[in-house]
Amino acid sequence: MPTRILPAVGDADAVRSLTTLLSQLPDAEPVAPVVDSTQLIDTLARLAAESVDELPEVVVVHERIGPVPALELIREVALRFPAVGVILVTSDASPGLFQAAMDYGARGLVALPLSYEELASRVQAVAQWSTGVRRHLGAGGDVFTGVGGTVVTVSGAKGGVGATLTAIQLALAAQASGRATALVDMDLQTGDVASYLDVQFRRSVVDLAAINDISPRVLADAVFRHDTGLVLLLAPAEGERGEDVTDRAARQIVSALRSRYEVVVIDCGAQLGGAGAAAVEMADRALLVTTPDVVSVRGAKRAVRMWDRLQIRKAEETTVVVNRHSRATEIQPQLIQKITGTTVAATAVPANFKELQSVVDAGRIHELESKSSVKQALWGLAGELGLVKVPDGAQKPGRGFRGGDRASVGFKRRKEG
C-alpha cells in the first residue's frame, strides 16, 4: 500500500526540492502540498471528516511554514490528528531542537539540505508507526476522527455590540441540547462573562498560560462548572495579567479544550491581541457581531480587513451576526454582507433590550426567559451553526429553532397519531 505524504511548505524553492525527493521514494504517494498552517489544518480536517483512512500517513512540515510557527503547528496536528505522523524539516538539527520537536509531537526530524537516504529512512519509519497505530486501534478508530470539538469564536466589531451576550447564549444552547460545552473569556483585559453569570472564581485562563503540557487534571483545576452545566474558563480579574496569555499559550489552551469538550465557545471581545488572533485562526467558525449602524459596520469591515492582512482569517470564512436588528433601520443584513464581503448569518437578533435589562443588571443572563425574542434568535443561531445536538427523529434546527427548557431545548415534539 503506498504511503501518502502531505508536504506543508511555504517557500516555492523548498516545495520543488521536497516534492521532487518525495516522488522518488519507493511506494510514496505525495499529495498536493499546502502552503501555510491554515490550509494544512483545513485539509486534514476535511479528510478526517470523510474517514480516518483518508488521512495521509505522513505530514512533512518545513521550518519556515507560517503563519503558525512550525513547532506550534506540529503540536496542533498531533493533538487533533493523532494517527498522522509528522516530520519536521529544519536547518537546525541540534539535540535541543530534536528534543523540542519530539516534545511537541513530531515523529521525526530531517536536516537541511535534504538527503535522499535520510528522508527515505524517516518517512518509512513514520509511515510504519502511523499504520501500526491505525491497525492497533482497529474498530476503535472512530476515536481518531481528528476533528475534535467544535470551536466557535465570537468577536465584536466594536465594544458594546453584544459579543459577550451572544457567546453566552450560544454556549447555553449547546449545553442545554446535551453537548459538553466550555465557554472561554478571551477578552483578557475587559472580559465580563463572570459578571453576566454571577460567578466569582479565583482561577482564570492566565493559570494555564505558563503550562507546557495541559493535562485533563490541570485543565479541570482551572475551570469553573456553572449551575447550568457550562464549564467556564474566565478572564483574569486583573486585566494587566492578560498579557501573560501569549498566542502560543492560547493555541495550547484551545487545543486542550477542543480535545475535552464537544463545543468550545470563545468570547474574544472587540480588541485583537495575540491570544485572540490565535483563537480566531484556530476556530471552526469565527463570528463577528455588529449592530446595523454606520460606526459598527465600519468597525466590522475594518476588523475583517485586518484579519485578512494578518492572515488570520479570510473574509469569506467569517460569519457576521447582526444584533439589534430592526426592519426600520436603513442598514439591513444584505448591505452589511456586501460591505464586509463576509457571510451574514440568516438569523438576525432583534432589538429588544427591555427583555434583557433585568437579568443583565442582576448578573443572571442564564435565567433569561425562554419566550424572549432575543433568546429565541440566539438559540436559533446556535441551531444554524450546528452547535446543538438534534434528538433522534427531530427536525434539524435552523432558522426557526427556538430556545426552551433544558429537557427539550426548544425542539417541538411531533404529535403522535
XYZ file of C-alpha atoms in Angstrom:
417
model
C 0.000 0.000 0.000
C 1.525 3.375 -0.986
C 2.434 5.872 1.716
C 0.505 9.135 1.370
C 2.720 12.103 2.198
C 1.425 15.653 2.606
C 4.123 18.376 2.421
C 3.459 21.645 4.259
C 5.916 24.120 2.781
C 5.536 27.855 2.239
C 8.715 28.535 0.232
C 8.420 27.856 -3.521
C 12.025 26.603 -3.904
C 11.673 24.327 -0.902
C 8.409 22.956 -2.329
C 10.101 21.934 -5.569
C 13.071 20.369 -3.785
C 10.974 18.444 -1.300
C 8.302 17.209 -3.706
C 10.979 16.037 -6.156
C 12.649 13.909 -3.500
C 9.358 12.612 -2.114
C 8.238 11.493 -5.564
C 11.407 9.379 -5.828
C 10.782 7.466 -2.617
C 9.651 3.837 -3.006
C 5.901 3.284 -2.515
C 5.417 7.004 -1.865
C 2.347 8.906 -2.955
C 2.953 12.632 -2.400
C -0.217 14.709 -2.458
C -0.543 18.336 -3.477
C 1.457 20.473 -0.999
C -0.183 23.035 1.270
C 1.428 26.441 1.615
C 0.503 27.551 5.128
C -0.637 26.286 8.514
C -4.286 27.191 7.991
C -4.503 25.244 4.745
C -2.846 22.232 6.377
C -5.319 22.063 9.274
C -8.280 22.669 6.961
C -7.113 19.907 4.596
C -6.621 17.388 7.384
C -9.971 18.285 8.975
C -11.770 17.837 5.657
C -10.159 14.435 5.085
C -10.831 13.320 8.666
C -14.492 14.270 8.305
C -14.764 11.774 5.451
C -12.850 8.974 7.165
C -9.704 8.441 9.209
C -8.491 6.224 6.397
C -8.470 9.256 4.107
C -5.785 10.981 6.196
C -2.197 10.837 4.937
C 0.162 8.630 6.901
C 2.889 11.297 6.929
C 2.887 15.097 7.054
C 6.191 16.853 6.340
C 6.362 20.327 7.922
C 9.018 22.774 6.758
C 10.572 25.001 9.428
C 9.523 28.202 7.623
C 5.843 27.349 7.404
C 3.565 30.155 8.567
C 1.750 31.974 9.951
C 1.717 29.491 12.851
C 5.287 28.540 13.863
C 6.340 25.034 12.878
C 6.508 23.580 16.392
C 3.127 25.012 17.354
C 1.655 23.598 14.148
C 3.128 20.173 14.913
C 1.531 20.259 18.356
C -1.885 21.060 16.892
C -1.638 18.305 14.271
C -0.533 15.796 16.920
C -3.448 16.724 19.196
C -6.157 16.842 16.547
C -4.959 14.046 14.248
C -3.098 11.564 16.486
C -2.831 8.834 13.845
C -0.862 11.108 11.474
C 2.921 11.070 11.795
C 4.684 14.432 11.466
C 8.249 15.019 10.273
C 9.973 18.380 10.776
C 12.357 19.577 8.059
C 14.830 22.056 9.526
C 18.285 23.547 9.090
C 18.859 23.244 12.857
C 19.471 19.591 13.670
C 20.781 20.256 17.158
C 19.862 17.915 20.042
C 17.916 20.768 21.651
C 15.595 21.235 18.682
C 15.280 17.489 18.225
C 14.082 17.152 21.819
C 11.711 20.104 21.419
C 10.240 18.629 18.237
C 9.623 15.317 19.988
C 8.019 17.105 22.939
C 5.666 18.915 20.567
C 4.585 15.648 18.948
C 6.842 15.159 15.902
C 7.768 11.589 14.979
C 10.980 12.508 13.214
C 13.340 15.269 12.101
C 15.189 15.679 8.789
C 18.055 18.140 8.404
C 18.538 20.605 5.558
C 19.947 20.348 2.948
C 17.792 17.342 2.216
C 19.367 13.929 1.838
C 17.518 11.213 -0.051
C 18.683 8.457 2.298
C 17.771 10.355 5.466
C 14.378 11.443 4.111
C 13.555 7.928 2.892
C 14.503 6.420 6.246
C 12.431 8.879 8.261
C 9.373 8.641 6.011
C 9.442 4.846 6.107
C 9.737 4.736 9.893
C 6.972 7.279 10.472
C 4.692 5.608 7.929
C 5.125 2.266 9.687
C 4.310 3.918 13.017
C 1.169 5.533 11.595
C -0.010 2.298 10.008
C 0.635 0.419 13.244
C -1.383 2.915 15.256
C -4.363 2.615 12.930
C -4.149 -1.184 12.846
C -3.894 -1.371 16.631
C -6.952 0.815 17.060
C -8.980 -1.326 14.712
C -12.663 -0.860 15.310
C -11.869 1.836 17.852
C -10.655 4.090 15.077
C -13.700 6.274 15.474
C -11.932 7.893 18.400
C -9.431 9.350 15.984
C -11.764 11.429 13.894
C -9.155 14.151 14.163
C -11.631 16.995 14.171
C -12.174 17.124 17.938
C -14.696 19.526 19.419
C -16.169 22.439 17.503
C -14.523 25.772 18.316
C -16.506 28.976 17.744
C -15.075 32.426 18.396
C -17.279 35.469 18.936
C -15.709 38.889 18.339
C -17.223 42.351 18.398
C -16.963 44.869 15.569
C -16.539 47.383 18.387
C -17.264 47.499 22.094
C -20.874 47.214 23.205
C -22.345 45.392 20.207
C -23.320 42.288 22.217
C -20.491 39.810 21.592
C -20.436 38.523 25.186
C -24.211 38.052 25.306
C -24.039 36.192 22.001
C -21.222 33.923 23.189
C -23.005 33.068 26.429
C -26.324 32.230 24.792
C -24.675 30.106 22.101
C -22.867 28.141 24.804
C -26.049 27.768 26.863
C -27.934 26.457 23.828
C -25.235 23.875 23.071
C -25.049 22.750 26.705
C -28.828 22.505 27.041
C -29.017 20.279 23.980
C -26.779 17.724 25.693
C -23.372 18.685 24.380
C -20.452 19.088 26.772
C -19.664 22.781 26.338
C -16.916 25.112 27.503
C -17.216 28.908 27.461
C -13.928 30.810 27.419
C -13.491 34.510 28.168
C -10.564 35.513 25.970
C -11.347 39.211 26.332
C -8.370 39.304 28.653
C -8.486 42.895 29.877
C -12.195 43.679 29.944
C -13.917 40.285 29.963
C -17.383 40.243 31.540
C -18.523 36.624 31.296
C -18.182 36.229 35.079
C -20.340 39.312 35.664
C -23.059 38.167 33.279
C -23.255 34.766 35.005
C -22.800 35.963 38.605
C -19.585 34.000 39.117
C -16.701 34.648 41.495
C -13.752 32.335 40.885
C -10.100 32.874 41.653
C -8.652 30.853 38.769
C -8.554 32.096 35.185
C -7.124 31.464 31.755
C -3.849 33.007 32.981
C -3.268 29.984 35.237
C -2.831 27.841 32.122
C -0.576 30.261 30.250
C 2.760 29.033 31.638
C 1.963 25.311 31.459
C 3.567 23.481 28.558
C 1.516 20.303 28.823
C -2.094 20.927 29.851
C -3.309 17.615 31.222
C -7.006 16.902 31.861
C -6.402 17.298 35.600
C -4.671 20.662 35.183
C -7.499 21.850 32.942
C -10.115 20.678 35.427
C -8.435 22.696 38.193
C -8.567 25.887 36.107
C -12.200 25.798 35.002
C -15.411 26.520 36.901
C -18.562 24.461 36.456
C -21.591 26.694 36.410
C -25.035 25.724 37.690
C -26.212 25.445 34.084
C -23.617 22.739 33.419
C -21.415 25.080 31.395
C -17.690 24.833 32.004
C -16.201 28.322 32.299
C -12.612 29.423 31.742
C -12.653 33.041 32.832
C -10.618 36.147 32.094
C -8.312 37.352 34.895
C -9.741 39.757 37.454
C -6.613 41.899 36.991
C -6.617 42.969 33.357
C -2.866 43.545 33.199
C -2.311 39.817 33.778
C -3.871 39.155 30.398
C -0.505 39.932 28.817
C 0.742 36.603 30.169
C -1.519 34.766 27.725
C 0.568 34.709 24.545
C -0.563 33.412 21.186
C 1.391 30.219 21.892
C -0.378 29.743 25.217
C -3.747 30.437 23.586
C -3.125 27.714 20.995
C -2.326 25.185 23.694
C -5.375 26.162 25.738
C -7.755 25.979 22.777
C -6.294 22.632 21.693
C -6.686 21.225 25.211
C -10.300 22.401 25.405
C -11.087 21.090 21.924
C -9.901 17.637 22.954
C -12.130 17.592 26.071
C -15.390 19.253 25.032
C -17.798 18.866 22.151
C -18.327 22.614 21.792
C -15.942 25.411 22.787
C -17.279 28.971 22.561
C -14.699 31.741 22.955
C -15.560 35.379 23.650
C -12.710 37.349 22.035
C -14.080 40.835 22.726
C -13.538 43.774 20.402
C -9.766 44.252 20.806
C -7.461 41.927 18.863
C -4.411 40.669 20.742
C -2.117 37.751 20.106
C -4.244 35.306 22.104
C -7.473 36.359 20.421
C -5.879 36.214 16.980
C -4.676 32.663 17.639
C -8.154 31.629 18.765
C -9.827 33.153 15.693
C -7.340 31.436 13.412
C -7.912 28.032 15.041
C -11.703 28.319 15.161
C -14.018 26.176 13.069
C -16.418 29.123 12.925
C -15.465 32.758 13.543
C -18.367 35.089 14.300
C -18.159 38.866 14.131
C -21.020 40.647 15.880
C -22.164 44.046 14.651
C -25.164 46.314 15.044
C -26.876 47.855 11.988
C -25.347 51.314 12.260
C -22.612 53.054 10.303
C -19.979 53.058 13.060
C -20.347 49.358 13.866
C -20.423 48.250 10.239
C -17.275 50.269 9.561
C -15.713 48.543 12.551
C -16.704 45.160 11.142
C -15.194 45.989 7.771
C -12.008 47.206 9.459
C -11.743 44.004 11.530
C -12.289 41.751 8.523
C -9.606 43.560 6.521
C -7.163 43.358 9.423
C -7.762 39.624 9.850
C -7.075 39.163 6.161
C -3.887 41.262 6.213
C -2.555 39.346 9.200
C -3.502 36.030 7.533
C -5.723 35.170 10.480
C -8.892 34.579 8.512
C -10.323 35.409 5.120
C -13.468 37.490 4.802
C -15.448 34.680 3.178
C -14.565 32.414 6.138
C -16.076 34.875 8.632
C -19.741 34.947 9.654
C -21.235 38.289 10.648
C -24.073 38.265 13.184
C -26.384 41.276 13.101
C -27.525 42.239 16.604
C -30.303 44.716 17.477
C -31.828 44.254 14.078
C -34.967 46.092 13.058
C -36.770 46.269 9.762
C -36.966 50.023 10.233
C -33.194 50.531 10.089
C -31.660 51.716 6.851
C -28.749 49.256 7.091
C -30.003 45.705 6.533
C -28.057 42.391 6.653
C -27.758 42.179 2.854
C -25.997 45.538 2.757
C -23.665 44.514 5.597
C -22.735 41.382 3.681
C -21.939 43.434 0.600
C -19.851 45.961 2.555
C -17.814 43.442 4.538
C -17.503 40.668 1.962
C -18.446 38.113 4.615
C -21.248 35.650 5.080
C -24.065 37.099 7.174
C -25.941 34.691 9.440
C -29.520 34.061 8.358
C -30.604 34.590 11.958
C -30.636 38.250 12.986
C -31.037 39.166 16.669
C -33.871 41.642 17.288
C -33.502 44.906 19.185
C -35.293 44.357 22.473
C -33.150 45.419 25.419
C -36.161 45.592 27.747
C -36.187 41.790 27.777
C -32.566 41.751 28.864
C -32.252 44.610 31.305
C -33.374 42.869 34.496
C -31.243 39.724 34.012
C -28.216 41.729 32.849
C -28.394 44.028 35.868
C -28.745 41.017 38.184
C -25.889 39.140 36.503
C -28.253 36.251 35.723
C -28.304 36.231 31.951
C -28.728 32.453 32.040
C -32.181 32.990 33.560
C -33.467 34.881 30.528
C -36.979 33.674 29.819
C -37.494 31.183 27.012
C -40.172 33.356 25.436
C -37.662 36.185 24.991
C -37.329 37.051 21.304
C -33.607 37.736 21.832
C -33.027 34.316 23.381
C -35.048 32.590 20.693
C -32.994 34.288 17.999
C -29.641 33.461 19.624
C -30.612 29.852 20.227
C -31.831 29.757 16.644
C -28.387 30.990 15.630
C -26.876 28.100 17.605
C -29.014 25.739 15.561
C -27.976 27.444 12.333
C -24.303 26.990 13.279
C -24.801 23.313 14.126
C -23.877 23.709 17.790
C -26.888 21.888 19.202
C -27.443 18.164 19.333
C -30.504 17.046 17.392
C -32.604 14.342 19.138
C -33.278 11.209 17.093
C -36.237 11.747 14.819
C -36.315 15.502 15.369
C -36.063 18.038 12.604
C -32.635 19.604 12.283
C -32.680 23.031 13.951
C -32.137 26.059 11.830
C -33.529 29.493 11.466
C -36.739 28.554 13.235
C -35.013 26.902 16.218
C -36.334 28.409 19.435
C -34.856 28.368 22.901
C -36.653 26.373 25.547
C -36.270 24.313 28.685
C -33.216 22.171 29.331
C -35.052 18.949 28.548
C -36.390 19.976 25.173
C -34.006 22.744 24.127
C -36.863 24.244 22.204
C -37.387 21.351 19.803
C -41.043 20.953 19.026
C -42.139 17.388 19.509
C -44.059 15.885 16.665
C -47.605 14.970 17.522
C -48.289 11.284 17.641
C -51.071 9.713 15.636
